[in-house]
XYZ file of C-alpha atoms in Angstrom:
105
model
C -11.832 0.007 -25.704
C -9.006 1.472 -23.686
C -7.652 4.812 -24.748
C -3.895 5.029 -24.939
C -2.589 7.792 -22.764
C 0.828 9.313 -22.576
C 0.760 10.004 -18.840
C 4.170 9.941 -17.242
C 4.659 8.302 -13.901
C 6.329 10.601 -11.411
C 9.325 9.885 -9.226
C 7.173 9.815 -6.068
C 5.046 7.048 -7.557
C 8.115 4.960 -8.405
C 9.505 5.485 -4.906
C 6.173 4.351 -3.448
C 6.119 1.267 -5.671
C 9.711 0.373 -4.800
C 8.968 0.877 -1.105
C 5.969 -1.421 -1.354
C 7.961 -4.088 -3.178
C 10.766 -3.812 -0.620
C 8.273 -4.100 2.248
C 6.664 -7.196 0.748
C 10.104 -8.721 0.153
C 11.127 -8.021 3.761
C 7.930 -9.624 5.074
C 8.558 -12.818 3.087
C 12.242 -12.771 4.030
C 11.425 -12.381 7.735
C 9.059 -15.351 7.609
C 11.723 -17.483 5.913
C 14.426 -16.415 8.377
C 12.160 -17.182 11.323
C 11.328 -20.637 9.993
C 14.925 -21.427 9.052
C 16.196 -20.321 12.467
C 13.803 -22.356 14.603
C 16.514 -24.822 15.625
C 18.803 -22.011 16.793
C 15.889 -20.301 18.526
C 15.043 -23.554 20.291
C 18.586 -23.800 21.638
C 18.739 -20.116 22.509
C 15.610 -20.113 24.647
C 16.079 -23.673 25.963
C 12.747 -24.937 24.721
C 11.371 -27.891 22.831
C 10.688 -27.774 19.104
C 6.950 -27.518 19.757
C 7.426 -24.555 22.100
C 9.764 -22.814 19.640
C 7.282 -23.245 16.805
C 5.192 -20.614 18.579
C 7.842 -18.064 17.602
C 6.940 -18.515 13.951
C 3.223 -18.742 14.715
C 3.213 -15.554 16.789
C 5.123 -13.684 14.076
C 2.549 -14.741 11.483
C -0.367 -13.833 13.777
C 1.134 -10.392 14.347
C 1.590 -9.906 10.621
C -1.937 -11.108 9.846
C -3.374 -8.622 12.356
C -1.172 -5.707 11.311
C -1.552 -5.849 7.531
C -5.334 -5.257 7.433
C -5.024 -2.505 10.066
C -2.481 -0.598 7.970
C -5.081 1.210 5.840
C -7.085 2.274 8.890
C -4.017 3.343 10.873
C -2.774 5.262 7.833
C -6.046 7.202 7.751
C -6.010 7.842 11.508
C -2.381 8.968 11.865
C -1.573 9.894 8.273
C 0.277 7.602 5.914
C 3.572 9.479 6.125
C 3.689 9.509 9.942
C 2.527 5.890 10.172
C 5.194 4.659 7.753
C 7.961 6.767 9.319
C 7.141 5.437 12.793
C 7.039 1.852 11.500
C 10.348 2.154 9.658
C 11.959 3.771 12.708
C 10.681 1.067 15.043
C 11.750 -1.662 12.622
C 15.282 -0.255 12.431
C 15.467 0.260 16.201
C 14.347 -3.258 17.061
C 16.432 -4.812 14.281
C 19.560 -3.156 15.672
C 18.854 -4.384 19.184
C 17.601 -7.865 18.243
C 21.086 -9.366 18.241
C 22.321 -7.782 21.460
C 20.836 -10.259 23.963
C 22.455 -13.171 22.124
C 25.894 -11.592 22.432
C 25.549 -10.146 25.939
C 26.658 -13.313 27.742
C 29.801 -13.878 25.663
């Protein structure tokens, strides 16, 4: 029988939960954007549809490798540092992802 407890959940816990939900949403969104953009990617890199499908495959492989390593890397570097570096790199590369497409125009 479970005892009812009146423990309050702190603000830090809610921030962590919201960050986790946002991260999971971004991962699913990135997969969908990659798959929906394959035709544009194919034209942008002058490749066939089969060659461009490797863009989606390589993204998924990278995600499949990174997700299980997150717990270990969090223990090695510390969760706070690991997450701050990842968020910083994500923002940096997201800002510069569109520049090559516009550089020739």
